[in-house]
PDB file of C-alpha atoms in Angstrom:
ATOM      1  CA  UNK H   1     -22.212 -11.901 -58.558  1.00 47.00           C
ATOM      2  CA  UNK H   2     -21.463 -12.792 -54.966  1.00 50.00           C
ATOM      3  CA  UNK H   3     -20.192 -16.296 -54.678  1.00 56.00           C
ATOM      4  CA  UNK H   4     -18.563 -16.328 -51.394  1.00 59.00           C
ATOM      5  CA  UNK H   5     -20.500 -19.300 -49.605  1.00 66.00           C
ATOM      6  CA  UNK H   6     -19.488 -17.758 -45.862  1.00 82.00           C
ATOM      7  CA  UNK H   7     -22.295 -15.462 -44.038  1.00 86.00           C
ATOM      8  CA  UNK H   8     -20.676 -11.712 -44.469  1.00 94.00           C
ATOM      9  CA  UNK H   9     -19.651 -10.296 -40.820  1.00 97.00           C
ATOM     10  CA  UNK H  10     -21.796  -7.388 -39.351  1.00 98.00           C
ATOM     11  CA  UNK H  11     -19.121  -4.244 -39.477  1.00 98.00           C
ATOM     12  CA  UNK H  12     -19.594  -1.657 -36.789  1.00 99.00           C
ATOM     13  CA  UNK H  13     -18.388   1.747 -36.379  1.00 99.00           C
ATOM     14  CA  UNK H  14     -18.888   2.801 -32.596  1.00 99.00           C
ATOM     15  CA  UNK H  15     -18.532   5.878 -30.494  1.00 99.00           C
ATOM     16  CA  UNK H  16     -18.915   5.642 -26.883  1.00 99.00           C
ATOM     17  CA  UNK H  17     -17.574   7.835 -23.213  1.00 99.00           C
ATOM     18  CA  UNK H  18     -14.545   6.056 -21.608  1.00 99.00           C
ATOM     19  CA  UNK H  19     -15.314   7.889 -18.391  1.00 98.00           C
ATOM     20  CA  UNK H  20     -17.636   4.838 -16.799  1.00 98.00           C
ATOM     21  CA  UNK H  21     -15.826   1.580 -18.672  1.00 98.00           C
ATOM     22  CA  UNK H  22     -13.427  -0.460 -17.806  1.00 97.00           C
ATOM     23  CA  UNK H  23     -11.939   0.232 -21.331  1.00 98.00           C
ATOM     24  CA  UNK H  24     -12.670  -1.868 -24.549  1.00 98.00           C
ATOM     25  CA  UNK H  25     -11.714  -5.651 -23.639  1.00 97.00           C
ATOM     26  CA  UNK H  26     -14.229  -7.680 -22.453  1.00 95.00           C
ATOM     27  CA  UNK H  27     -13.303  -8.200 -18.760  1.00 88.00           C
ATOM     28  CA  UNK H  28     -13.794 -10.983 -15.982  1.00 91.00           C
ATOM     29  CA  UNK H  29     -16.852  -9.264 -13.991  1.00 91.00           C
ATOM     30  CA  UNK H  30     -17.483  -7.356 -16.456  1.00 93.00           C
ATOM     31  CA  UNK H  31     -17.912  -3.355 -17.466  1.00 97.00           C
ATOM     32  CA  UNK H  32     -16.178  -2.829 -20.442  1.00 98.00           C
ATOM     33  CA  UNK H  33     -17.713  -1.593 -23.704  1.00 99.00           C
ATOM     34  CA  UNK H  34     -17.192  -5.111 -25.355  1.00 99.00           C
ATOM     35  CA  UNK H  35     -19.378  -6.980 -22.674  1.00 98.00           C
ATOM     36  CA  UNK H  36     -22.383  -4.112 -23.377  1.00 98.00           C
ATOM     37  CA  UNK H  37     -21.559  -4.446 -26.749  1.00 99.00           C
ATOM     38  CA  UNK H  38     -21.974  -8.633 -26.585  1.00 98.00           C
ATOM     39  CA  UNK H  39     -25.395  -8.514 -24.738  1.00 98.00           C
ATOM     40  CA  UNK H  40     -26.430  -6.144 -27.173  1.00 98.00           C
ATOM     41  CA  UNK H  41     -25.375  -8.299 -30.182  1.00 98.00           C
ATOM     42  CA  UNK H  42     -26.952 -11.349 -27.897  1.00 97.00           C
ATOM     43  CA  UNK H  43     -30.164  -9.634 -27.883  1.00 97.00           C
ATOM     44  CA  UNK H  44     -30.906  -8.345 -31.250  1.00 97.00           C
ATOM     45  CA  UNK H  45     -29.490 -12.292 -32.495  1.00 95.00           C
ATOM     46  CA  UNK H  46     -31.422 -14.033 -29.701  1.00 94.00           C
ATOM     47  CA  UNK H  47     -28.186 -16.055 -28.841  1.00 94.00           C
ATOM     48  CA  UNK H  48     -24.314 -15.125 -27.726  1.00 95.00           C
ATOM     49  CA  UNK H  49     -22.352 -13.484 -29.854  1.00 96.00           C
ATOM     50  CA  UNK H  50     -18.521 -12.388 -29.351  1.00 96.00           C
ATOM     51  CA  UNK H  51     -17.628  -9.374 -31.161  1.00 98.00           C
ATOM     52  CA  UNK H  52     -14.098  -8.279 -31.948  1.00 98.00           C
ATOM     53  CA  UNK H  53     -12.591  -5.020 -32.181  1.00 99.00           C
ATOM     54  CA  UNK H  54      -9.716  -3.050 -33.782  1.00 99.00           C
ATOM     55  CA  UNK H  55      -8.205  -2.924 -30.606  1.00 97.00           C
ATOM     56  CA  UNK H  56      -8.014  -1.759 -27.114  1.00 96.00           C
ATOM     57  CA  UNK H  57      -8.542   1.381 -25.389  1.00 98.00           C
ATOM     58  CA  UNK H  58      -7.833   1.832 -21.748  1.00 97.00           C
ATOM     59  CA  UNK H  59      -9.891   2.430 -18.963  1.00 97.00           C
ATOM     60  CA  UNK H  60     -11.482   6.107 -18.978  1.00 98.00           C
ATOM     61  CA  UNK H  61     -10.501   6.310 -23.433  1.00 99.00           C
ATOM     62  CA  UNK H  62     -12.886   7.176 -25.375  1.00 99.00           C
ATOM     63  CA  UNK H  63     -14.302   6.187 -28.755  1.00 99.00           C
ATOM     64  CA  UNK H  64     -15.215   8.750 -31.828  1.00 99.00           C
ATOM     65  CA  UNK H  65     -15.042   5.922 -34.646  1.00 99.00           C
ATOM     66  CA  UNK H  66     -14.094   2.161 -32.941  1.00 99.00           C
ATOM     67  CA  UNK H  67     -14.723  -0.313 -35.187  1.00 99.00           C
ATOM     68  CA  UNK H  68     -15.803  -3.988 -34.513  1.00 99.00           C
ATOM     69  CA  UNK H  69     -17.064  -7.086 -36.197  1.00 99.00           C
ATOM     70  CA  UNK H  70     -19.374  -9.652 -35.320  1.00 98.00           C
ATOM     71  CA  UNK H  71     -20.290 -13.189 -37.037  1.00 96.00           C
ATOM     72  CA  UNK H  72     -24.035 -13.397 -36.098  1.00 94.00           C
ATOM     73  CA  UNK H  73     -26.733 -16.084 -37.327  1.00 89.00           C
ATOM     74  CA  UNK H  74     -28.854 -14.624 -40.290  1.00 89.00           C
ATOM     75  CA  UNK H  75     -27.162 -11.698 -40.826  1.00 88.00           C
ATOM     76  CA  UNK H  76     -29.500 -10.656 -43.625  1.00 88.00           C
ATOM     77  CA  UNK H  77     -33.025 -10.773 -41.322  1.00 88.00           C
ATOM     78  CA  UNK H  78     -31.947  -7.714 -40.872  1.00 94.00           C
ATOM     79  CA  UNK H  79     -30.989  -4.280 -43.012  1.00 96.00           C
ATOM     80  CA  UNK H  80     -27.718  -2.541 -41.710  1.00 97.00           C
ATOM     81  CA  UNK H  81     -29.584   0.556 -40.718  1.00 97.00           C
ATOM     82  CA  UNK H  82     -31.953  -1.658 -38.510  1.00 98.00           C
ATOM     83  CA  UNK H  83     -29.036  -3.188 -37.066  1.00 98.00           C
ATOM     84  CA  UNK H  84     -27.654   0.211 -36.005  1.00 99.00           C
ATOM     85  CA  UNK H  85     -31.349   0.641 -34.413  1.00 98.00           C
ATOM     86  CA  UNK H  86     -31.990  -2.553 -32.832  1.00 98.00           C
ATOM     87  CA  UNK H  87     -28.172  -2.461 -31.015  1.00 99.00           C
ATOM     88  CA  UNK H  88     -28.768   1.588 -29.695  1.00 99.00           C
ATOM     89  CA  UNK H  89     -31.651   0.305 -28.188  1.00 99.00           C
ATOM     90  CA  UNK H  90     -30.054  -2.146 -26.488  1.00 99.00           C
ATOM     91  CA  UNK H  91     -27.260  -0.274 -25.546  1.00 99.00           C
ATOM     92  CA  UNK H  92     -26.754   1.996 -22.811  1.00 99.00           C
ATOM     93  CA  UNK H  93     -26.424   6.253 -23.316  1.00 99.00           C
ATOM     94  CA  UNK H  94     -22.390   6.169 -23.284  1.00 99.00           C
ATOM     95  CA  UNK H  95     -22.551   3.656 -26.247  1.00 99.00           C
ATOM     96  CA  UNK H  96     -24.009   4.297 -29.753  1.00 99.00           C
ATOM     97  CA  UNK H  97     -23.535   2.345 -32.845  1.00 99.00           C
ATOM     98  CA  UNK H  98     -23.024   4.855 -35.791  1.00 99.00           C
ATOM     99  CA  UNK H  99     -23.072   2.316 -38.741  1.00 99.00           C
ATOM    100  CA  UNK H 100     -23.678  -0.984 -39.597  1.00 98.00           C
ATOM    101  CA  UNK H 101     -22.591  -3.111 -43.180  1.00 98.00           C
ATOM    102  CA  UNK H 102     -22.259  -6.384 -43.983  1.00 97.00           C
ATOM    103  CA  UNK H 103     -19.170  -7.632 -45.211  1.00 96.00           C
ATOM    104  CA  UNK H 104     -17.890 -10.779 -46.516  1.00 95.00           C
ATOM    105  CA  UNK H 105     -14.237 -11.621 -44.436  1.00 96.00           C
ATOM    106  CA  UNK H 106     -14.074  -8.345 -42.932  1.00 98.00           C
ATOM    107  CA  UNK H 107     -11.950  -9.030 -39.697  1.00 98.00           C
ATOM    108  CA  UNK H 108     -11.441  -5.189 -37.837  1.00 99.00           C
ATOM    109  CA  UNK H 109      -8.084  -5.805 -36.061  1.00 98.00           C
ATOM    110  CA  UNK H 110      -6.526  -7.758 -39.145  1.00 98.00           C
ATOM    111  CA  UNK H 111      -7.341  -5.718 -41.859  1.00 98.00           C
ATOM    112  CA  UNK H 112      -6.590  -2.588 -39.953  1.00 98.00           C
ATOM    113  CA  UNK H 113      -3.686  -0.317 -41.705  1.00 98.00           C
ATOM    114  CA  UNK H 114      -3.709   2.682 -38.974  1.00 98.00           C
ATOM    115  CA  UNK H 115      -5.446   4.647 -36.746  1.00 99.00           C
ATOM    116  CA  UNK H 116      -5.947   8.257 -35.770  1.00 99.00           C
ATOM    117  CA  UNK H 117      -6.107   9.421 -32.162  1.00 99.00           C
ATOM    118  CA  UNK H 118      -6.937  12.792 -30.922  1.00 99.00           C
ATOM    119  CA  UNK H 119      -5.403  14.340 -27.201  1.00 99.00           C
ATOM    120  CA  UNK H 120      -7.339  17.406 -25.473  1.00 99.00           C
ATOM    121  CA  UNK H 121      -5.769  19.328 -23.415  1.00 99.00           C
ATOM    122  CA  UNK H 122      -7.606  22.418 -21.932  1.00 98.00           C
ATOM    123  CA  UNK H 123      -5.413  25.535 -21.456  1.00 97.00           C
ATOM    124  CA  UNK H 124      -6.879  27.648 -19.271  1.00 95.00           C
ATOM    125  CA  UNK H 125      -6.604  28.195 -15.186  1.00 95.00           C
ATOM    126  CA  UNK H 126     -10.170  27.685 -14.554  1.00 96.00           C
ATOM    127  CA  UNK H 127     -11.279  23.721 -16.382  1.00 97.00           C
ATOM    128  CA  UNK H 128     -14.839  24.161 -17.611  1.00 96.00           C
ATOM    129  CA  UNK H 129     -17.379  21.793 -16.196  1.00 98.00           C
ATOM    130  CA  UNK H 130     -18.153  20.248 -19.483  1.00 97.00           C
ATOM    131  CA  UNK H 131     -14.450  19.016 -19.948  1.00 98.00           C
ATOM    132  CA  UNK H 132     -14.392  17.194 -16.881  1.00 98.00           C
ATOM    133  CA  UNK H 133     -13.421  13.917 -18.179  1.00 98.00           C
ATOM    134  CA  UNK H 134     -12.853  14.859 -21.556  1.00 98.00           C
ATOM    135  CA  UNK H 135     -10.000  16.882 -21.740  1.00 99.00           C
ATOM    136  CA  UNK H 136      -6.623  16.984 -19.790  1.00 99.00           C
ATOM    137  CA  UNK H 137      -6.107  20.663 -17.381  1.00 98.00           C
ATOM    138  CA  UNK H 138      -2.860  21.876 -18.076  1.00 98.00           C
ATOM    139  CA  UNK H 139      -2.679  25.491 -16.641  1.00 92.00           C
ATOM    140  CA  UNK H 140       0.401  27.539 -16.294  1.00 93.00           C
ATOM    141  CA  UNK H 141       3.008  28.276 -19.185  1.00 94.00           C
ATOM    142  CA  UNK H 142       3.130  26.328 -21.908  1.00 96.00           C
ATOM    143  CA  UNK H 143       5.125  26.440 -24.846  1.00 97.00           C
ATOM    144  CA  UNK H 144       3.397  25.873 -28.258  1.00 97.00           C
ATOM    145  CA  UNK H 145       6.696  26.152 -30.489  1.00 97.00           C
ATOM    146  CA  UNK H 146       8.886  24.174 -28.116  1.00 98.00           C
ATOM    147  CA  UNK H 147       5.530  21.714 -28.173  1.00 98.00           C
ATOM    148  CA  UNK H 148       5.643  21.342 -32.304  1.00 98.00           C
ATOM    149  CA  UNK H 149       8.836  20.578 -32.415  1.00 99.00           C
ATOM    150  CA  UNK H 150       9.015  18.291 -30.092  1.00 99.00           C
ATOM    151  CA  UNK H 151       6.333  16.968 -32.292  1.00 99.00           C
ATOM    152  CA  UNK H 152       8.259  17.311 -35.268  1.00 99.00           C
ATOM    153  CA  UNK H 153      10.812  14.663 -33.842  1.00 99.00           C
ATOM    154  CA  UNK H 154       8.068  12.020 -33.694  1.00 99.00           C
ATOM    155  CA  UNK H 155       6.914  11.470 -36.825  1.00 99.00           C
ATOM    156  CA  UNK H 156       8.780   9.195 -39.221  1.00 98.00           C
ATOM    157  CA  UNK H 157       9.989   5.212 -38.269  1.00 98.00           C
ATOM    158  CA  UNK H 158      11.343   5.037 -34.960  1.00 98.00           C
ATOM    159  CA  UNK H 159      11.413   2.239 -32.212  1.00 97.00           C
ATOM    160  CA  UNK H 160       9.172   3.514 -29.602  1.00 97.00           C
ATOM    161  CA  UNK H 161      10.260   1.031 -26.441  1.00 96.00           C
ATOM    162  CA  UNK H 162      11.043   3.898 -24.009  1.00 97.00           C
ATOM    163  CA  UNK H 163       7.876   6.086 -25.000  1.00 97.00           C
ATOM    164  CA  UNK H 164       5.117   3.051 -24.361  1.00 96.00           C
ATOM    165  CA  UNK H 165       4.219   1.671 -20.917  1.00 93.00           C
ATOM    166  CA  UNK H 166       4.426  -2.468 -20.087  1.00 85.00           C
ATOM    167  CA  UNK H 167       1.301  -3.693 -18.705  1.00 68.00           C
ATOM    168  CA  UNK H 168       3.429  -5.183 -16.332  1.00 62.00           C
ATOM    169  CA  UNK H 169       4.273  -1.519 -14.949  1.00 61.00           C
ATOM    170  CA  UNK H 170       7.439  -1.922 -14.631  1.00 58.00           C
ATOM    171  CA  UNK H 171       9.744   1.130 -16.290  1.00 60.00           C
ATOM    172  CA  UNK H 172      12.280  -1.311 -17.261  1.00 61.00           C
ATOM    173  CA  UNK H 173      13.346  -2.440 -19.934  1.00 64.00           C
ATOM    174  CA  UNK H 174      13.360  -5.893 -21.440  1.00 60.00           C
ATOM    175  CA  UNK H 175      16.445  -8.003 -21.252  1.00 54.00           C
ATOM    176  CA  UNK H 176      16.006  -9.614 -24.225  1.00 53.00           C
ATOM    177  CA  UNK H 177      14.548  -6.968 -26.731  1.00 61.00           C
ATOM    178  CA  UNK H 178      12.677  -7.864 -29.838  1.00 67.00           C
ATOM    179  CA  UNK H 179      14.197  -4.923 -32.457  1.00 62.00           C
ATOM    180  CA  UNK H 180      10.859  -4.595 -34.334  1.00 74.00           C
ATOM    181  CA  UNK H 181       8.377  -5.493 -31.687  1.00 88.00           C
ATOM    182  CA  UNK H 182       8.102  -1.225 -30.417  1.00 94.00           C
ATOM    183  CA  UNK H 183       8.635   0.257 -34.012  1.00 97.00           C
ATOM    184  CA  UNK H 184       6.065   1.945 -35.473  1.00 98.00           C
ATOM    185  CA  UNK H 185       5.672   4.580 -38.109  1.00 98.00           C
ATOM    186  CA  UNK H 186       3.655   8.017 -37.353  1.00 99.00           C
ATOM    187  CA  UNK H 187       2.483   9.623 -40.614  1.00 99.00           C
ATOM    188  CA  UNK H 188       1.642  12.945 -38.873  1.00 98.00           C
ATOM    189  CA  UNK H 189       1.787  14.433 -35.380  1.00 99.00           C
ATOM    190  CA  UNK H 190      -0.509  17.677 -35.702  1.00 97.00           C
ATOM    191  CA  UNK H 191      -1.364  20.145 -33.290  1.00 98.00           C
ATOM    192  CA  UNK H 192      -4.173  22.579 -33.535  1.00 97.00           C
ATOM    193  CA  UNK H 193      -4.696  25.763 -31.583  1.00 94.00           C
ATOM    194  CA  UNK H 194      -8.009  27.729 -31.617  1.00 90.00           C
ATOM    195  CA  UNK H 195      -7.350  31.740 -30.446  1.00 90.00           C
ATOM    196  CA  UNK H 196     -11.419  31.512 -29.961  1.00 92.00           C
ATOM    197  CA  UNK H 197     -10.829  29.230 -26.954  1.00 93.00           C
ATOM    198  CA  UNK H 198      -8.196  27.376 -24.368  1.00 97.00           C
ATOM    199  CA  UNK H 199      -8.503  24.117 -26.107  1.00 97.00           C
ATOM    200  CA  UNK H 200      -5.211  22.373 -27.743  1.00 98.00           C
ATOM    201  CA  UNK H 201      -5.999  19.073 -29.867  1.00 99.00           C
ATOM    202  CA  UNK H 202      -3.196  16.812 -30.301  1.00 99.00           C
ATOM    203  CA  UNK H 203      -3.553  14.572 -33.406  1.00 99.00           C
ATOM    204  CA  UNK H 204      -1.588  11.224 -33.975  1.00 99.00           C
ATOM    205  CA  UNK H 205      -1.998   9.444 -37.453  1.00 99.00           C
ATOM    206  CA  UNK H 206       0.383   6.304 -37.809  1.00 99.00           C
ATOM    207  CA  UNK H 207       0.531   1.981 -38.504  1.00 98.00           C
ATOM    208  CA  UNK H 208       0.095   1.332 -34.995  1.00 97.00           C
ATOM    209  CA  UNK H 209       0.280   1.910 -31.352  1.00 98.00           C
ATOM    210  CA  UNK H 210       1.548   0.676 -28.578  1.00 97.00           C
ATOM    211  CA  UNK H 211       0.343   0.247 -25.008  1.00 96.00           C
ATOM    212  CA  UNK H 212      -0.170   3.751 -23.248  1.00 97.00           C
ATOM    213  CA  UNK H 213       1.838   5.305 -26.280  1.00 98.00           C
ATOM    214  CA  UNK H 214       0.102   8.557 -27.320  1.00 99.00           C
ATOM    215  CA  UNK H 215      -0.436   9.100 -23.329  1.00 99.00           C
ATOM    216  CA  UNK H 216       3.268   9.013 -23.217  1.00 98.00           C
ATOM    217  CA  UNK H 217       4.020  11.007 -26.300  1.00 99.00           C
ATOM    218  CA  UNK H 218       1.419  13.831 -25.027  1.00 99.00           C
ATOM    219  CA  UNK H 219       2.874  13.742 -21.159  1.00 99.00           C
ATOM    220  CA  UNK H 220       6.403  13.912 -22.840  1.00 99.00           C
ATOM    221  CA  UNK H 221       5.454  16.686 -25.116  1.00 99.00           C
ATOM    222  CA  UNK H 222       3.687  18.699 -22.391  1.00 99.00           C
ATOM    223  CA  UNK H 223       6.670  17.635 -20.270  1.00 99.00           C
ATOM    224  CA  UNK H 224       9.093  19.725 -22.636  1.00 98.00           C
ATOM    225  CA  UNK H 225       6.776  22.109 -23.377  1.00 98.00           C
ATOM    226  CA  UNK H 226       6.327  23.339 -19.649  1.00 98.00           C
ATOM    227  CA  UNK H 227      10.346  24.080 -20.158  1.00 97.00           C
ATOM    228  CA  UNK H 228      11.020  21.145 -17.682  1.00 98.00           C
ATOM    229  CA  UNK H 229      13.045  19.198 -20.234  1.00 98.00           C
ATOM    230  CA  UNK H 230      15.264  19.692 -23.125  1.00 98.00           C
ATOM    231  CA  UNK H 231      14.315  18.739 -26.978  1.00 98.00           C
ATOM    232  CA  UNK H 232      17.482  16.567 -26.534  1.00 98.00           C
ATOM    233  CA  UNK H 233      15.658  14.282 -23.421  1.00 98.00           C
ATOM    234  CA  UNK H 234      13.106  12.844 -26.245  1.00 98.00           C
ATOM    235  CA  UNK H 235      15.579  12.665 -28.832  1.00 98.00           C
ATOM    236  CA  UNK H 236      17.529  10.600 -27.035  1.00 97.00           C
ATOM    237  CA  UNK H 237      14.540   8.184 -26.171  1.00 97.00           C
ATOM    238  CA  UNK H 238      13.745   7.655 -29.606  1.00 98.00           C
ATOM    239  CA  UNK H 239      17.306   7.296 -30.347  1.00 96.00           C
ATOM    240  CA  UNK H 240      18.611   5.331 -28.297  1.00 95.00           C
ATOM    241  CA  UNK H 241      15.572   2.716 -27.590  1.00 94.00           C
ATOM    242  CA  UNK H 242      17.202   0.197 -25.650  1.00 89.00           C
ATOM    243  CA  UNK H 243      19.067   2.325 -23.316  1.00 88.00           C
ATOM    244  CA  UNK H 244      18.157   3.788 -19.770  1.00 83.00           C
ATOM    245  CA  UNK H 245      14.946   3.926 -18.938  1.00 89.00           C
ATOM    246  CA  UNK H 246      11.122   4.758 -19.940  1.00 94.00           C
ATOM    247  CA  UNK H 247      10.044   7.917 -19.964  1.00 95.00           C
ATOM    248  CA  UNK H 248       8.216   8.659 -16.631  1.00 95.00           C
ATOM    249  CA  UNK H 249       5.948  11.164 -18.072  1.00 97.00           C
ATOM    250  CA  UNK H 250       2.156   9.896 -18.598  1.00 98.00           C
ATOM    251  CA  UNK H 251      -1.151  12.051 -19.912  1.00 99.00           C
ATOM    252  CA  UNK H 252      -4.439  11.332 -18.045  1.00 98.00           C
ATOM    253  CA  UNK H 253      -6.759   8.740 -19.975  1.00 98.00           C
ATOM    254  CA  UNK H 254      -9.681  10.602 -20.112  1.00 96.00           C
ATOM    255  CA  UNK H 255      -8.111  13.484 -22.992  1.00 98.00           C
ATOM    256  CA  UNK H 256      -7.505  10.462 -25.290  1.00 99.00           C
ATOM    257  CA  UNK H 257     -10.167   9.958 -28.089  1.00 99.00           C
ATOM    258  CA  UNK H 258      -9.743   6.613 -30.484  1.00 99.00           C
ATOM    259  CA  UNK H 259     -11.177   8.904 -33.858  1.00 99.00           C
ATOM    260  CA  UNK H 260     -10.454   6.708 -36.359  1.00 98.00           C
ATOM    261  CA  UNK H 261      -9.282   3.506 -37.257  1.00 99.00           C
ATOM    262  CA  UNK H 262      -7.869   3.215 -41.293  1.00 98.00           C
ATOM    263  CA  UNK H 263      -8.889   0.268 -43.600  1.00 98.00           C
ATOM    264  CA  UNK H 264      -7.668   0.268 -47.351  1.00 96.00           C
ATOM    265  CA  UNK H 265     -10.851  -0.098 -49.072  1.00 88.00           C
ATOM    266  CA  UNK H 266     -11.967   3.747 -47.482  1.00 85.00           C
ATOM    267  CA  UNK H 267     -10.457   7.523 -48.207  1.00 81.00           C
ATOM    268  CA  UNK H 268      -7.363   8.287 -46.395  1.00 67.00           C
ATOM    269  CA  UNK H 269      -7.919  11.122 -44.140  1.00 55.00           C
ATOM    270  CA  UNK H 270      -5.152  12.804 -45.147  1.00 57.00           C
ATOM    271  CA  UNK H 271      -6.576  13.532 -48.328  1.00 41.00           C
ATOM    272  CA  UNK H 272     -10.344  13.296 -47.173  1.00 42.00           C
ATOM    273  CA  UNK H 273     -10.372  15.583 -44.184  1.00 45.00           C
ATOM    274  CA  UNK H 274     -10.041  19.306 -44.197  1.00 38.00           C
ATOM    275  CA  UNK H 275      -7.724  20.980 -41.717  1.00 40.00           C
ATOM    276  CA  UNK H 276      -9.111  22.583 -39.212  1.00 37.00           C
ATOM    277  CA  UNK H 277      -9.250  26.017 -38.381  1.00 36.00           C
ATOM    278  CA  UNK H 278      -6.332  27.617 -36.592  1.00 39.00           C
ATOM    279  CA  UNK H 279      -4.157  24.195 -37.192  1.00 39.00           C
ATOM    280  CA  UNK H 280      -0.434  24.048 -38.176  1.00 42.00           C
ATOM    281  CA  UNK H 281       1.767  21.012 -39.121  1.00 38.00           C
ATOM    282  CA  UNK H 282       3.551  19.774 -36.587  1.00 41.00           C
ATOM    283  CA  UNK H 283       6.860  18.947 -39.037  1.00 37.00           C
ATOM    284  CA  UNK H 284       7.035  17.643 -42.581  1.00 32.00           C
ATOM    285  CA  UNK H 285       5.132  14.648 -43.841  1.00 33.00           C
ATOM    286  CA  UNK H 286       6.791  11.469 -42.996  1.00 32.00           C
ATOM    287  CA  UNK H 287       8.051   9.280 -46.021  1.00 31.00           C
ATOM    288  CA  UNK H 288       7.642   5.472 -44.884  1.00 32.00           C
ATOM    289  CA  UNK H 289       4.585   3.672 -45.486  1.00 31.00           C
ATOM    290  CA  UNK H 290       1.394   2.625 -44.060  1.00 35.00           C
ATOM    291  CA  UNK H 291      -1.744  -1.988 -33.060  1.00 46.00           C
ATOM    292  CA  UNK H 292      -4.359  -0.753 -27.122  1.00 64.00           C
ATOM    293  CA  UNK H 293      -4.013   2.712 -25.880  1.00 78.00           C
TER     294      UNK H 293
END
């Protein structure tokens, strides 16, 4: 029996196109998903509501499985799946709400253990019209060996100071590093190839991101891959964290797809999702355990 005395949050699972928001964060002026998101949940609860997300994405990112939560008034008026319906229809085409629950203490950025994000990049001289905006054009030679191990080197624990951006933009450094504040641990790095067509998906499972860090890791990867660096150039970034420079090499936003973010009370997709077709690990499984972009 439920005796938790505190209305349960409204959970959401969201998809939405990057290409015309001013990325995730609510924003002075307005146009980012979170304001469309707000006068949706505004609407539907006749009064303001603030939602709160997993976390950022950037300008032009977009959104197979973001996840937010909301504390609205009389959250049981309503069934989840009429939730979902009264919010799409309040919402414009480039934002859908894919599920609704209800959930006692559920906070989405808190109890967040991971997420997964996916990188497109289209590998052929001529970019279809219907990846415009979805899906990075990288013509010319490209190495796909030279590109998985480069891969390889990325998974596992590692301080990742010189392979995330400051919002700043700067390219330096901080004086006064905190040790822990860029490590982060990526599970799996995986790339997959598909002979039926020019499309190569990056995919990055780990604890956490930093800011503009899988843009980074894929403009850094592509960067060796092209034959313009040497596998030694990124080992010594994520070797020596503190030292030199950032990496100047930066993917396009709109390749980058948020797919989904990890909670521990669902399957781990590791275990839950099949491998696609024509995929190969990137390197072995990384041993440590289980924040925008």
């Amino acid at each position: 029996m439920d005796t938790d005395p505190t209305p349960p949050r409204l959970r959401l699972t969201l998809a939405y196109d990057g290409t015309p928001w001013r990325g995730w964060q609510t924003l002075s002026g307005g146009g980012a998903v979170q304001d469309a998101l707000d006068a949706a949940l505004a609407k539907v609860a006749d009064g303001p509501v603030r939602s709160q997300g997993s976390g950022r994405t950037d300008a032009g990112v977009h959104a197979l499985g973001q996840v937010a939560h909301a504390i609205v008034p009389h959250p049981h008026r309503l069934p989840p799946e009429a939730w979902v319906r009264a919010l799409n229809a309040h919402l414009p085409p480039t934002i859908r709400v894919l599920h609704a629950s209800l959930q006692h203490g559920f906070h989405a950025r808190f109890d967040a253990i991971g997420k997964v994000y996916r990188y497109r990049i289209w590998r052929s001289d001529i970019l279809h019209p219907l990846e415009v905006n979805r899906a990075w054009h990288v013509y010319g030679p490209l190495d796909a060996d030279l590109l998985r191990r480069g891969a390889s080197l990325l998974e596992g624990r590692h301080d990742f100071s010189r392979l995330s951006a400051n919002r700043a933009g700067s390219t330096a450094l901080p004086a006064t590093p905190d040790p822990l504040h860029a490590v982060r641990t990526l599970h799996r790095v995986t790339l997959h190839t598909d002979p039926a067509q020019p499309l190569w998906e990056l995919e990055f499972e780990g604890d956490g991101f930093l800011y503009k860090m899988v843009r980074m890791l894929v403009g850094s990867l592509v960067h060796i891959a092209r034959g313009r660096a040497p596998l030694a150039w990124l080992e010594d970034l994520l070797q020596h964290p503190q030292d030199g420079i950032k990496s100047n090499q930066s993917a396009p936003a709109a390749g980058l797809y948020l797919v989904r973010v990890l909670y521990a009370d669902e399957p781990h997709p590791r275990s839950a999702d099949p491998q696609p077709a024509g995929s190969k690990r990137a390197g072995p499984d990384a041993s440590s355990p289980a924040q925008g972009v």
